[in-house]
Coordinates of C-alpha atoms (C1' of nucleotides) in Angstrom, one line a residue:
Chain A
M1322 CA 10.0 -51.5 20.5
T1323 CA 9.3 -49.7 17.3
A1324 CA 9.2 -51.4 13.9
A1325 CA 12.0 -50.6 11.5
P1326 CA 11.1 -47.8 9.2
P1327 CA 9.7 -48.9 5.9
A1328 CA 12.4 -49.0 3.2
E1329 CA 12.5 -45.8 1.4
R1330 CA 12.0 -45.6 -2.3
R1331 CA 14.5 -43.3 -3.9
I1332 CA 14.0 -41.5 -7.3
A1333 CA 16.3 -38.9 -8.8
L1334 CA 14.2 -36.3 -10.5
I1335 CA 16.3 -34.1 -12.7
A1336 CA 15.3 -31.5 -15.3
S1337 CA 16.7 -33.0 -18.5
G1338 CA 15.3 -30.9 -21.3
A1339 CA 12.9 -28.2 -22.0
G1340 CA 9.6 -29.3 -20.4
S1341 CA 10.8 -32.7 -19.4
Y1342 CA 12.3 -34.5 -16.4
T1343 CA 14.2 -37.7 -16.1
A1344 CA 13.3 -39.9 -13.2
V1345 CA 15.8 -42.5 -12.2
E1346 CA 14.8 -45.0 -9.5
L1347 CA 17.7 -46.5 -7.4
D1348 CA 17.9 -49.7 -5.5
E1349 CA 19.4 -50.1 -2.0
D1350 CA 22.9 -50.1 -3.5
D1351 CA 22.2 -46.9 -5.4
A1352 CA 22.2 -48.8 -8.7
E1353 CA 19.8 -47.7 -11.3
V1354 CA 16.7 -49.9 -11.7
R1355 CA 14.4 -47.8 -13.8
R1356 CA 14.6 -44.7 -15.9
D1357 CA 11.6 -42.7 -17.2
V1358 CA 11.3 -39.4 -19.1
V1359 CA 8.2 -37.4 -17.9
T1360 CA 6.9 -34.2 -19.4
S1361 CA 6.1 -31.4 -17.0
A1362 CA 2.5 -31.7 -18.0
E1363 CA 2.5 -35.3 -16.8
L1364 CA 4.7 -34.8 -13.8
A1365 CA 2.1 -33.9 -11.1
G1366 CA 0.2 -37.1 -11.7
W1367 CA 3.3 -39.1 -12.1
V1368 CA 4.9 -37.9 -8.8
A1369 CA 1.7 -38.3 -6.8
E1370 CA 1.4 -41.8 -8.1
A1371 CA 5.0 -42.7 -7.2
D1372 CA 4.6 -41.1 -3.7
T1373 CA 1.5 -43.0 -2.7
A1374 CA 2.9 -46.5 -3.2
T1375 CA 5.4 -46.1 -0.5
Q1376 CA 7.6 -43.4 1.0
T1377 CA 9.7 -41.9 -1.7
R1378 CA 12.7 -39.6 -1.3
W1379 CA 13.1 -37.5 -4.4
I1380 CA 16.7 -36.7 -5.2
I1381 CA 16.7 -33.2 -6.7
R1382 CA 19.4 -30.8 -7.7
S1383 CA 18.0 -27.9 -5.6
A1384 CA 14.6 -26.9 -4.3
R1385 CA 15.7 -23.3 -4.6
E1386 CA 16.2 -23.7 -8.3
T1387 CA 13.4 -26.0 -9.3
Y1388 CA 10.7 -26.4 -6.7
A1389 CA 8.9 -23.1 -7.5
T1390 CA 8.5 -24.4 -11.1
L1391 CA 7.3 -27.7 -9.8
L1392 CA 4.8 -26.1 -7.4
A1393 CA 3.4 -24.0 -10.2
D1394 CA 2.8 -27.2 -12.2
G1395 CA 1.0 -28.7 -9.2
V1396 CA 3.8 -30.9 -8.1
I1397 CA 4.3 -31.5 -4.3
L1398 CA 7.4 -33.4 -3.1
N1399 CA 7.1 -34.8 0.3
R1400 CA 10.6 -35.9 1.0
T1401 CA 13.7 -34.9 -0.9
H1402 CA 17.5 -35.1 -0.9
D1403 CA 18.6 -31.6 -2.0
L1404 CA 22.0 -32.1 -3.6
L1405 CA 23.0 -28.4 -3.4
L1406 CA 22.1 -28.0 0.3
C1407 CA 23.6 -31.3 1.3
H1408 CA 26.8 -30.6 -0.7
A1409 CA 27.5 -27.6 1.4
I1410 CA 27.1 -29.6 4.6
L1411 CA 29.0 -32.7 3.6
R1412 CA 31.8 -30.8 1.9
D1413 CA 32.6 -29.0 5.2
T1414 CA 31.7 -31.5 7.8
D1415 CA 34.3 -32.5 10.3
A1416 CA 32.2 -35.4 11.5
V1417 CA 33.7 -37.9 9.1
A1418 CA 37.2 -38.8 8.2
R1419 CA 36.7 -38.1 4.5
P1420 CA 34.2 -35.3 3.7
L1421 CA 32.7 -34.7 0.3
A1422 CA 35.1 -33.5 -2.4
P1423 CA 34.1 -29.8 -3.2
S1424 CA 32.6 -29.2 -6.6
Q1425 CA 31.8 -25.9 -8.1
A1426 CA 28.9 -27.5 -10.0
W1427 CA 27.1 -28.0 -6.7
V1428 CA 27.7 -24.6 -5.1
R1429 CA 24.6 -22.5 -4.8
R1430 CA 24.4 -19.8 -7.4
E1431 CA 22.9 -16.5 -6.6
P1432 CA 19.4 -16.2 -7.9
T1433 CA 18.9 -14.4 -11.1
D1434 CA 16.2 -11.7 -11.4
A1435 CA 14.1 -14.0 -13.6
A1436 CA 12.5 -17.2 -12.3
P1437 CA 15.0 -20.1 -12.6
S1438 CA 14.3 -22.0 -15.8
L1439 CA 15.0 -25.5 -17.0
F1440 CA 17.4 -23.9 -19.4
D1441 CA 19.5 -22.6 -16.5
A1442 CA 19.5 -26.0 -14.8
L1443 CA 20.9 -27.6 -18.0
H1444 CA 23.6 -25.0 -18.6
D1445 CA 25.7 -24.9 -15.5
D1446 CA 29.5 -24.9 -15.5
S1447 CA 29.7 -28.6 -16.1
A1448 CA 29.5 -30.0 -19.6
G1449 CA 28.3 -33.5 -18.7
D1450 CA 24.8 -35.1 -18.7
P1451 CA 22.8 -33.5 -15.8
V1452 CA 21.2 -36.8 -14.8
D1453 CA 24.4 -38.7 -14.7
E1454 CA 26.1 -35.9 -12.8
A1455 CA 23.3 -35.8 -10.3
L1456 CA 23.5 -39.5 -9.7
E1457 CA 27.2 -39.4 -9.3
Q1458 CA 27.0 -36.6 -6.8
Y1459 CA 24.3 -38.4 -4.9
R1460 CA 26.3 -41.6 -4.6
E1461 CA 29.3 -39.6 -3.3
Q1462 CA 27.1 -37.8 -0.8
R1463 CA 25.6 -41.2 0.3
R1464 CA 29.1 -42.5 1.0
V1465 CA 29.9 -39.6 3.2
I1466 CA 26.6 -39.7 5.0
A1467 CA 27.0 -43.5 5.6
S1468 CA 30.5 -42.9 7.1
G1469 CA 29.1 -40.7 9.8
R1470 CA 28.1 -42.0 13.2
D1471 CA 24.6 -42.5 14.7
G1472 CA 22.8 -41.4 11.6
R1473 CA 23.3 -37.8 12.5
L1474 CA 24.3 -36.7 9.0
T1475 CA 21.3 -38.7 7.6
L1476 CA 19.0 -36.7 9.9
L1477 CA 20.8 -33.4 9.1
C1478 CA 20.6 -33.9 5.4
A1479 CA 16.9 -34.9 5.5
A1480 CA 16.1 -31.9 7.7
E1481 CA 18.0 -29.5 5.6
S1482 CA 16.3 -30.9 2.4
A1483 CA 12.9 -30.5 4.0
G1484 CA 13.8 -26.9 4.8
G1485 CA 14.6 -26.4 1.2
L1486 CA 11.0 -27.4 0.3
I1487 CA 9.4 -25.5 3.1
A1488 CA 11.2 -22.3 2.1
E1489 CA 9.8 -22.4 -1.4
E1490 CA 6.3 -23.5 -0.2
M1491 CA 6.2 -20.6 2.3
R1492 CA 7.1 -18.2 -0.5
V1493 CA 4.3 -19.5 -2.7
A1494 CA 1.8 -19.4 0.2
G1495 CA 3.0 -16.1 1.6
L1496 CA 2.4 -14.5 5.0
P1497 CA -1.2 -13.1 5.1
W1498 CA -0.7 -9.4 5.5
D1499 CA -3.4 -6.8 6.2
V1500 CA -2.5 -3.7 4.2
A1501 CA -5.1 -1.6 5.9
A1502 CA -3.8 -2.6 9.4
H1503 CA -0.3 -1.8 8.3
D1504 CA -1.4 1.6 6.9
A1505 CA -3.2 2.4 10.2
I1506 CA -0.1 1.6 12.2
L1507 CA 2.0 3.8 10.0
T1508 CA -0.5 6.7 10.2
E1509 CA -0.9 6.3 14.0
T1510 CA 2.9 6.2 14.5
L1511 CA 4.2 8.6 11.9
G1512 CA 1.2 10.8 11.2
A1513 CA -0.7 11.4 8.0
R1514 CA 1.1 10.2 4.9
A1515 CA 2.6 13.1 2.9
A1516 CA 1.7 13.5 -0.8
G1517 CA 4.5 12.4 -3.1
G1518 CA 6.4 10.3 -0.6
G1519 CA 7.4 13.1 1.7
I1520 CA 7.8 13.0 5.4
P1521 CA 4.6 12.2 7.2
S1522 CA 3.1 14.8 9.5
R1523 CA 4.0 13.7 13.0
M1524 CA 7.5 12.8 12.0
A1525 CA 7.9 16.2 10.3
E1526 CA 6.7 18.0 13.4
L1527 CA 9.1 16.1 15.6
G1528 CA 11.9 16.8 13.1
A1529 CA 11.2 20.5 13.3
Q1530 CA 11.2 20.3 17.1
V1531 CA 14.6 18.6 17.1
R1532 CA 16.0 21.2 14.7
S1533 CA 14.7 24.0 16.8
I1534 CA 16.3 22.6 19.9
L1535 CA 19.6 22.2 18.1
G1536 CA 19.3 25.7 16.7
D1537 CA 19.6 24.8 13.0
E1538 CA 16.3 24.9 11.1
T1539 CA 17.8 23.3 8.0
L1540 CA 19.7 20.5 9.7
H1541 CA 19.6 17.2 7.8
L1542 CA 18.8 14.7 10.6
D1543 CA 19.6 11.6 8.6
S1544 CA 23.3 12.6 8.3
Q1545 CA 25.1 11.2 11.3
Q1546 CA 28.0 13.6 10.8
K1547 CA 25.9 16.7 10.6
L1548 CA 23.8 15.6 13.4
L1549 CA 26.8 14.8 15.6
R1550 CA 28.3 18.3 14.9
A1551 CA 24.9 19.9 15.8
L1552 CA 24.8 17.9 19.0
H1553 CA 28.3 19.0 20.0
R1554 CA 27.3 22.6 19.4
V1555 CA 24.6 22.4 22.0
G1556 CA 26.8 20.6 24.5
V1557 CA 25.8 17.0 24.0
H1558 CA 29.2 15.4 23.8
V1559 CA 28.5 11.9 22.4
E1560 CA 30.9 10.0 20.2
S1561 CA 28.2 8.6 17.9
T1562 CA 24.6 9.2 17.3
S1563 CA 23.6 5.7 18.3
R1564 CA 20.6 5.2 20.5
W1565 CA 22.2 3.7 23.5
E1566 CA 24.8 6.5 23.7
L1567 CA 22.2 9.2 23.3
A1568 CA 20.0 7.6 25.9
E1569 CA 22.7 8.3 28.5
Q1570 CA 22.5 12.0 28.0
S1571 CA 20.1 14.2 29.9
H1572 CA 19.7 17.0 27.3
A1573 CA 16.2 18.1 26.2
V1574 CA 17.0 17.0 22.6
V1575 CA 17.4 13.4 23.5
E1576 CA 13.8 12.4 23.8
P1577 CA 12.4 13.9 20.6
L1578 CA 15.5 12.9 18.7
L1579 CA 15.2 9.2 19.7
A1580 CA 11.6 9.3 18.9
Y1581 CA 12.4 10.8 15.5
K1582 CA 15.0 8.2 14.8
K1583 CA 12.6 5.5 15.7
M1584 CA 10.0 6.9 13.3
S1585 CA 12.6 7.4 10.6
R1586 CA 13.6 3.8 10.8
L1587 CA 10.1 2.6 10.6
L1588 CA 9.4 4.8 7.5
S1589 CA 12.5 3.8 5.6
A1590 CA 12.5 0.1 6.5
N1591 CA 8.8 -0.8 6.6
G1592 CA 6.9 2.3 5.4
W1593 CA 4.4 2.7 2.6
A1594 CA 7.2 2.1 0.0
W1595 CA 7.9 -1.3 1.6
L1596 CA 4.2 -2.1 1.6
A1597 CA 3.8 -1.3 -2.1
E1598 CA 6.9 -3.3 -3.1
W1599 CA 6.5 -6.4 -0.9
V1600 CA 2.8 -7.0 -0.2
H1601 CA 0.7 -8.1 -3.1
D1602 CA -2.8 -9.7 -3.0
G1603 CA -2.7 -9.6 0.8
R1604 CA 0.5 -11.7 1.0
F1605 CA 4.1 -10.9 2.0
R1606 CA 6.4 -13.2 0.0
P1607 CA 10.0 -13.0 1.2
V1608 CA 12.8 -15.2 -0.3
Y1609 CA 14.0 -17.5 2.4
I1610 CA 17.6 -18.9 2.1
P1611 CA 17.9 -22.2 4.0
G1612 CA 21.4 -22.7 5.3
G1613 CA 22.2 -19.1 4.3
V1614 CA 24.0 -18.5 7.6
V1615 CA 27.2 -20.4 8.4
T1616 CA 25.6 -21.8 11.6
G1617 CA 22.7 -23.4 9.5
R1618 CA 20.2 -20.7 10.3
W1619 CA 18.2 -19.4 7.4
A1620 CA 18.9 -16.1 5.9
S1621 CA 16.5 -14.1 3.7
A1622 CA 16.8 -11.8 0.8
G1623 CA 14.5 -9.0 0.0
G1624 CA 11.8 -7.4 2.2
G1625 CA 13.8 -7.9 5.4
A1626 CA 11.7 -10.9 6.3
L1627 CA 13.7 -11.8 9.4
Q1628 CA 13.7 -8.2 10.7
L1629 CA 10.0 -7.3 10.7
P1630 CA 9.6 -5.0 13.7
R1631 CA 7.3 -6.3 16.4
S1632 CA 5.2 -3.1 16.1
L1633 CA 3.9 -4.4 12.7
R1634 CA 2.9 -7.8 13.9
P1635 CA -0.8 -6.8 14.1
A1636 CA -0.6 -6.5 10.3
V1637 CA -0.1 -10.2 10.1
R1638 CA -3.8 -11.2 9.9
A1639 CA -5.5 -14.4 9.0
D1640 CA -8.0 -14.5 6.0
P1641 CA -11.7 -14.5 6.9
G1642 CA -12.6 -18.0 8.1
W1643 CA -8.9 -18.8 8.8
T1644 CA -6.8 -18.4 11.8
L1645 CA -3.1 -18.2 12.7
I1646 CA -1.1 -20.6 14.9
V1647 CA 1.8 -18.6 16.4
A1648 CA 4.3 -20.6 18.2
D1649 CA 7.8 -20.0 19.5
V1650 CA 10.3 -21.5 21.9
A1651 CA 11.5 -19.5 24.9
Q1652 CA 15.3 -19.7 25.3
L1653 CA 15.9 -22.4 22.7
E1654 CA 19.7 -22.0 22.7
P1655 CA 20.5 -22.6 26.4
R1656 CA 18.1 -25.6 26.3
M1657 CA 20.1 -27.0 23.4
L1658 CA 23.3 -26.3 25.3
A1659 CA 22.0 -28.2 28.4
A1660 CA 21.1 -31.2 26.3
M1661 CA 24.2 -31.3 24.1
S1662 CA 26.5 -31.1 27.1
S1663 CA 24.3 -33.6 29.1
D1664 CA 24.3 -31.0 31.9
R1665 CA 21.5 -32.3 34.1
A1666 CA 21.7 -29.4 36.5
M1667 CA 21.1 -27.0 33.7
A1668 CA 18.4 -29.2 32.3
R1669 CA 16.7 -29.0 35.7
A1670 CA 16.8 -25.3 35.5
A1671 CA 15.3 -25.5 32.0
Q1672 CA 12.3 -27.5 33.3
G1673 CA 9.1 -25.5 32.7
R1674 CA 8.5 -22.3 30.8
D1675 CA 11.2 -20.0 32.1
L1676 CA 14.8 -21.2 32.1
Y1677 CA 16.0 -18.0 33.6
A1678 CA 13.7 -18.5 36.6
G1679 CA 15.3 -21.9 36.9
V1680 CA 18.7 -20.4 37.0
V1681 CA 17.7 -18.1 39.8
D1682 CA 16.3 -21.0 41.7
S1683 CA 19.6 -22.8 41.4
G1684 CA 21.2 -20.0 43.4
A1685 CA 23.7 -19.0 40.8
V1686 CA 22.4 -15.5 40.5
G1687 CA 19.9 -13.3 42.3
T1688 CA 17.5 -12.1 39.7
R1689 CA 16.0 -13.1 36.5
E1690 CA 17.7 -10.3 34.6
E1691 CA 21.1 -11.4 36.0
A1692 CA 20.3 -14.9 34.9
K1693 CA 19.5 -13.7 31.4
Y1694 CA 22.7 -11.7 31.1
A1695 CA 24.8 -14.6 32.6
V1696 CA 23.3 -17.2 30.2
L1697 CA 23.6 -15.0 27.1
G1698 CA 27.1 -14.0 28.2
A1699 CA 28.1 -17.7 28.5
M1700 CA 26.9 -18.5 25.0
Y1701 CA 28.3 -15.3 23.4
G1702 CA 31.6 -15.2 25.3
A1703 CA 31.1 -12.0 27.3
T1704 CA 34.2 -11.2 29.3
T1705 CA 33.6 -7.7 30.5
G1706 CA 30.7 -5.7 31.8
D1707 CA 27.9 -7.0 34.0
S1708 CA 27.4 -10.0 31.7
G1709 CA 31.0 -11.0 31.8
R1710 CA 31.1 -10.6 35.6
L1711 CA 28.1 -13.1 36.0
V1712 CA 29.4 -15.8 33.7
P1713 CA 31.9 -17.4 36.3
R1714 CA 28.9 -18.0 38.6
L1715 CA 27.4 -20.2 36.0
R1716 CA 30.6 -22.2 35.8
K1717 CA 30.2 -23.3 39.4
V1718 CA 26.6 -24.4 39.0
Y1719 CA 26.7 -25.8 35.4
P1720 CA 30.2 -27.0 34.9
R1721 CA 29.4 -29.4 32.1
A1722 CA 27.5 -26.9 30.0
M1723 CA 30.2 -24.3 30.5
A1724 CA 32.9 -26.7 29.7
H1725 CA 31.2 -27.5 26.5
V1726 CA 31.1 -23.9 25.2
D1727 CA 34.5 -23.1 26.7
A1728 CA 36.0 -26.0 24.8
A1729 CA 34.4 -24.8 21.6
A1730 CA 35.9 -21.4 22.2
R1731 CA 39.3 -22.8 22.8
T1732 CA 39.2 -24.9 19.6
G1733 CA 38.4 -21.7 17.7
E1734 CA 41.1 -19.7 19.3
D1735 CA 43.6 -22.5 18.2
G1736 CA 42.3 -22.3 14.7
G1737 CA 40.3 -25.5 14.9
I1738 CA 36.9 -26.5 13.6
V1739 CA 33.8 -27.1 15.8
S1740 CA 30.6 -28.9 14.9
T1741 CA 27.0 -28.8 15.8
W1742 CA 25.2 -31.8 17.4
L1743 CA 24.3 -33.2 14.0
G1744 CA 27.7 -32.4 12.3
R1745 CA 27.5 -29.1 10.5
S1746 CA 31.0 -27.7 10.9
S1747 CA 32.3 -24.2 11.3
P1748 CA 34.4 -22.7 8.5
R1749 CA 38.1 -22.7 8.7
P1750 CA 39.5 -19.3 9.8
S1751 CA 40.8 -17.2 6.9
A1752 CA 44.3 -17.4 5.6
E1753 CA 44.9 -13.9 6.9
W1754 CA 43.9 -15.0 10.4
S1755 CA 46.2 -17.9 10.3
R1756 CA 49.1 -15.9 9.0
L1757 CA 48.6 -13.4 11.8
Q1758 CA 48.6 -16.1 14.4
S1759 CA 51.8 -17.7 13.2
E1760 CA 53.4 -14.3 12.9
A1761 CA 52.6 -13.7 16.5
T1762 CA 54.3 -16.9 17.7
S1763 CA 57.8 -16.0 16.4
A1764 CA 60.3 -15.1 19.0
D1765 CA 60.8 -11.5 17.8
A1766 CA 57.2 -10.7 17.2
D1767 CA 56.1 -7.1 17.5
P1768 CA 54.1 -6.8 20.8
A1769 CA 51.4 -5.0 18.8
V1770 CA 51.1 -7.9 16.4
V1771 CA 50.9 -10.3 19.4
A1772 CA 48.2 -8.3 21.0
L1773 CA 46.3 -8.1 17.7
A1774 CA 46.6 -11.8 17.1
R1775 CA 45.4 -12.5 20.6
R1776 CA 42.4 -10.3 20.0
R1777 CA 41.6 -11.9 16.7
A1778 CA 42.0 -15.4 18.3
R1779 CA 39.5 -14.5 21.0
D1780 CA 37.1 -13.0 18.4
W1781 CA 37.2 -16.3 16.5
G1782 CA 36.8 -18.2 19.7
R1783 CA 33.6 -16.3 20.5
F1784 CA 32.3 -17.2 17.1
T1785 CA 33.0 -21.0 17.5
R1786 CA 31.7 -20.9 21.0
N1787 CA 28.4 -19.6 19.7
F1788 CA 28.5 -21.7 16.6
V1789 CA 27.8 -25.0 18.3
V1790 CA 24.9 -23.6 20.2
Q1791 CA 23.3 -21.5 17.5
G1792 CA 23.8 -24.2 14.9
T1793 CA 22.3 -26.9 17.1
A1794 CA 19.3 -24.7 17.8
A1795 CA 19.0 -24.3 14.0
E1796 CA 18.9 -28.1 13.7
W1797 CA 16.2 -28.4 16.3
S1798 CA 14.1 -25.8 14.5
L1799 CA 14.6 -27.5 11.1
I1800 CA 13.4 -30.8 12.4
W1801 CA 10.5 -29.0 14.1
L1802 CA 9.6 -27.4 10.8
A1803 CA 9.8 -30.6 8.9
E1804 CA 7.7 -32.5 11.4
I1805 CA 5.1 -29.7 11.4
R1806 CA 4.9 -30.0 7.6
H1807 CA 4.7 -33.7 7.7
R1808 CA 1.8 -33.6 10.2
L1809 CA -0.1 -30.9 8.3
Q1810 CA 0.0 -33.2 5.3
Q1811 CA -2.2 -35.6 7.4
I1812 CA -5.0 -33.1 7.7
P1813 CA -7.2 -33.5 4.7
P1814 CA -7.1 -32.3 2.1
S1815 CA -3.3 -32.6 1.9
F1816 CA -1.2 -30.2 -0.1
T1817 CA -0.9 -33.0 -2.7
E1818 CA -4.6 -33.4 -3.1
A1819 CA -5.1 -29.6 -3.2
A1820 CA -2.1 -29.0 -5.4
A1821 CA -4.0 -28.6 -8.7
S1822 CA -6.0 -25.7 -7.3
G1823 CA -3.0 -23.9 -5.6
P1824 CA -1.7 -26.1 -2.8
F1825 CA -2.1 -23.6 0.0
A1826 CA -5.3 -21.9 -0.9
R1827 CA -7.4 -24.4 1.0
T1828 CA -5.0 -26.3 3.3
P1829 CA -3.3 -25.5 6.6
H1830 CA 0.2 -24.4 5.8
L1831 CA 3.4 -22.9 7.3
A1832 CA 3.4 -19.2 6.5
F1833 CA 6.5 -17.8 8.4
F1834 CA 9.6 -19.0 10.1
L1835 CA 12.1 -17.0 12.2
H1836 CA 14.8 -19.0 13.9
D1837 CA 12.7 -20.3 16.8
E1838 CA 9.2 -19.2 15.8
V1839 CA 6.6 -20.3 13.3
I1840 CA 3.4 -18.9 12.1
L1841 CA 0.8 -21.2 10.4
H1842 CA -2.2 -20.1 8.4
V1843 CA -5.0 -22.5 8.9
P1844 CA -8.7 -22.8 8.1
E1845 CA -10.6 -22.3 11.4
Q1846 CA -11.9 -25.8 11.6
H1847 CA -8.4 -27.2 11.6
A1848 CA -7.0 -24.9 14.2
E1849 CA -6.8 -27.4 17.0
A1850 CA -5.4 -30.1 14.8
A1851 CA -2.7 -27.8 13.5
A1852 CA -1.8 -26.6 17.0
D1853 CA -1.4 -30.2 18.0
A1854 CA 0.8 -30.8 15.0
V1855 CA 3.0 -27.9 16.1
R1856 CA 3.3 -29.3 19.7
E1857 CA 3.9 -32.9 18.7
A1858 CA 6.5 -31.8 16.2
A1859 CA 8.4 -30.0 18.9
T1860 CA 8.3 -33.1 21.1
V1861 CA 9.5 -35.2 18.2
A1862 CA 12.3 -32.8 17.3
T1863 CA 13.7 -32.9 20.9
R1864 CA 13.6 -36.7 20.9
R1865 CA 15.2 -37.1 17.5
L1866 CA 18.1 -35.0 18.6
F1867 CA 18.6 -36.0 22.2
G1868 CA 16.8 -39.3 22.7
D1869 CA 15.9 -39.8 26.3
F1870 CA 17.9 -37.0 27.8
P1871 CA 15.4 -35.1 29.9
I1872 CA 15.3 -31.6 28.4
D1873 CA 12.2 -29.5 28.2
V1874 CA 11.6 -27.4 25.1
P1875 CA 8.3 -25.8 25.9
L1876 CA 6.3 -23.8 23.3
D1877 CA 4.4 -20.6 23.7
L1878 CA 1.6 -21.2 21.3
R1879 CA -1.5 -19.3 20.6
I1880 CA -4.4 -19.5 18.1
A1881 CA -5.4 -16.0 17.0
M1882 CA -6.5 -13.9 14.1
S1883 CA -3.4 -11.7 14.2
A1884 CA 0.2 -12.3 15.2
E1885 CA 0.1 -9.5 17.7
K1886 CA 1.5 -10.4 21.0
Chain B
dA322 C1' 28.1 8.6 -11.4
dG323 C1' 28.3 4.3 -9.5
dA324 C1' 30.8 0.9 -6.4
dA325 C1' 32.3 -0.1 -1.9
dG326 C1' 32.5 0.8 2.9
dT327 C1' 30.3 2.5 7.2
dT328 C1' 26.7 3.5 10.5
dG329 C1' 22.7 2.5 12.8
dC330 C1' 18.9 -0.4 13.9
dG331 C1' 15.5 -4.1 13.1
dC332 C1' 15.2 -9.4 14.2
dG333 C1' 16.7 -14.1 16.8
Chain C
dA108 C1' 21.6 -1.6 33.6
dA109 C1' 25.2 -4.6 28.7
dA110 C1' 28.7 -3.9 24.4
dG111 C1' 29.3 -11.0 24.2
dC112 C1' 26.9 -14.2 18.8
dG113 C1' 24.5 -14.5 14.0
dC114 C1' 22.1 -11.8 10.2
dG115 C1' 19.7 -7.8 6.2
dC116 C1' 18.7 -3.4 4.8
dA117 C1' 18.6 1.7 4.0
dA118 C1' 20.9 5.8 4.0
dC119 C1' 25.1 8.3 4.2
dT120 C1' 30.0 8.8 3.2
dT121 C1' 34.1 7.8 0.8
dC122 C1' 36.5 5.8 -3.0
dT123 C1' 37.4 5.3 -7.9

DNA sequence: AGAAGTTGCGCG
DNA sequence: AAAGCGCGCAACTTCT
């Protein structure tokens, strides 16, 4: 029997003038009990004081808009309710009878080039008092959250808000990046860097070789059209220049061309120009956008943070005296599916490190590769090819799990809305989609229209099928992140204590997050404690979502100087 | 010339 | 060996 959680103190903290904030404390009924005006200079001390007395949840407009400024002033917020992030969830949720009324004032604005200022926060579309508007919006959101069942929206909003803080903190902290190691990888792979940003030596040689084989010494290899014509001239009859199609050909040009394309990609996406633009003072600082994907996954802007090629992972290196904790979950999505559908057979297959091995043991398929394609096909909605062929076998062995995703697909095909485990809902299909569907149902509908409508319906069904799984996995990951952060705060000195001298210069901190993987940057003496925090956080995330349902979510975790695998 | 769309490939 | 989901970005191509 666990004690009831301590009552949470709630204080709205809203920028209310140049260099000042208004702090409004609320009672249990959301009525105002106290109002203070605090200058930014006083804020760090004031917040730290308010946070030590008891757990405080800070109601803020948006971590994205304001937390960077707060962090720069040495202010750490431990728990927040992020009105912008929660507005998006509560406005669209299908988990309650009356969702939040949409409001333009609470829609995320695209970031401006300059750092967000207090001035911006004060001059949004609305004319009213920013503090009163924030309080009113918060009370509306609380009403919606309270009307949900099992506290799921409470958990989702808390986790989403924590994500908002973590995204900003990771940007401030940055991912430790070894420029020399990156440069060495580039030189090793592409050859010596050319003066003036030209083509590096190995890549240039390979390009010359490809042109020679294609019999055109001046061919521009980056133009798909010209390349395609050149390929046709030498008898390579592909329809596109994409890698998978080229790989099926046996012509002598294929190998050097594919190698060239690989190099070209590395150079343009993560070459020396990327290094100069994105890595400063040994840190890569991407912009993370929590909730940027409809499913709840994070997106990123700038630097391609979520697409860093694995070949560059050795460039992620801890500072001297520090180390990295690199942890990821193997097959997070099918584990979530097993739990959310209460499919005990699938949960049994998920016991231990390799879910695919478990699927093979169940007798559904013969090999691990088949298991992988079958499971991915089930979650993505494959109907053809090897993957589509294997999916029906899973339906026999894991009927509950399959019924769950099949139902989500059917709902989508019918134009309905599906929701994640915690209640984030899929968008409504577009008006154009709906119009096409109704056009196709009329008695004299053109067969071509009917066929197109059918195809679009299946497309949308594949989206909703995947939405419930991908979105629930995103929820697990958010809770994992939040719990990691919470535990790192227990390792002294906490961010709060270290805030004045740059909160992450001395303390263990999250440095990178990619859907189901985290990287922590940690002083060596705290490595074991931080690793424990990551493991415990995973256990807690699973329990928070699924209670006692027996689902394993094992981590691959290592403590290392570099993120190299 | 610059905007908008397409292709191809990196990540989960 | 497959062609099923979600993204961001660079470069090329086409549109205005």
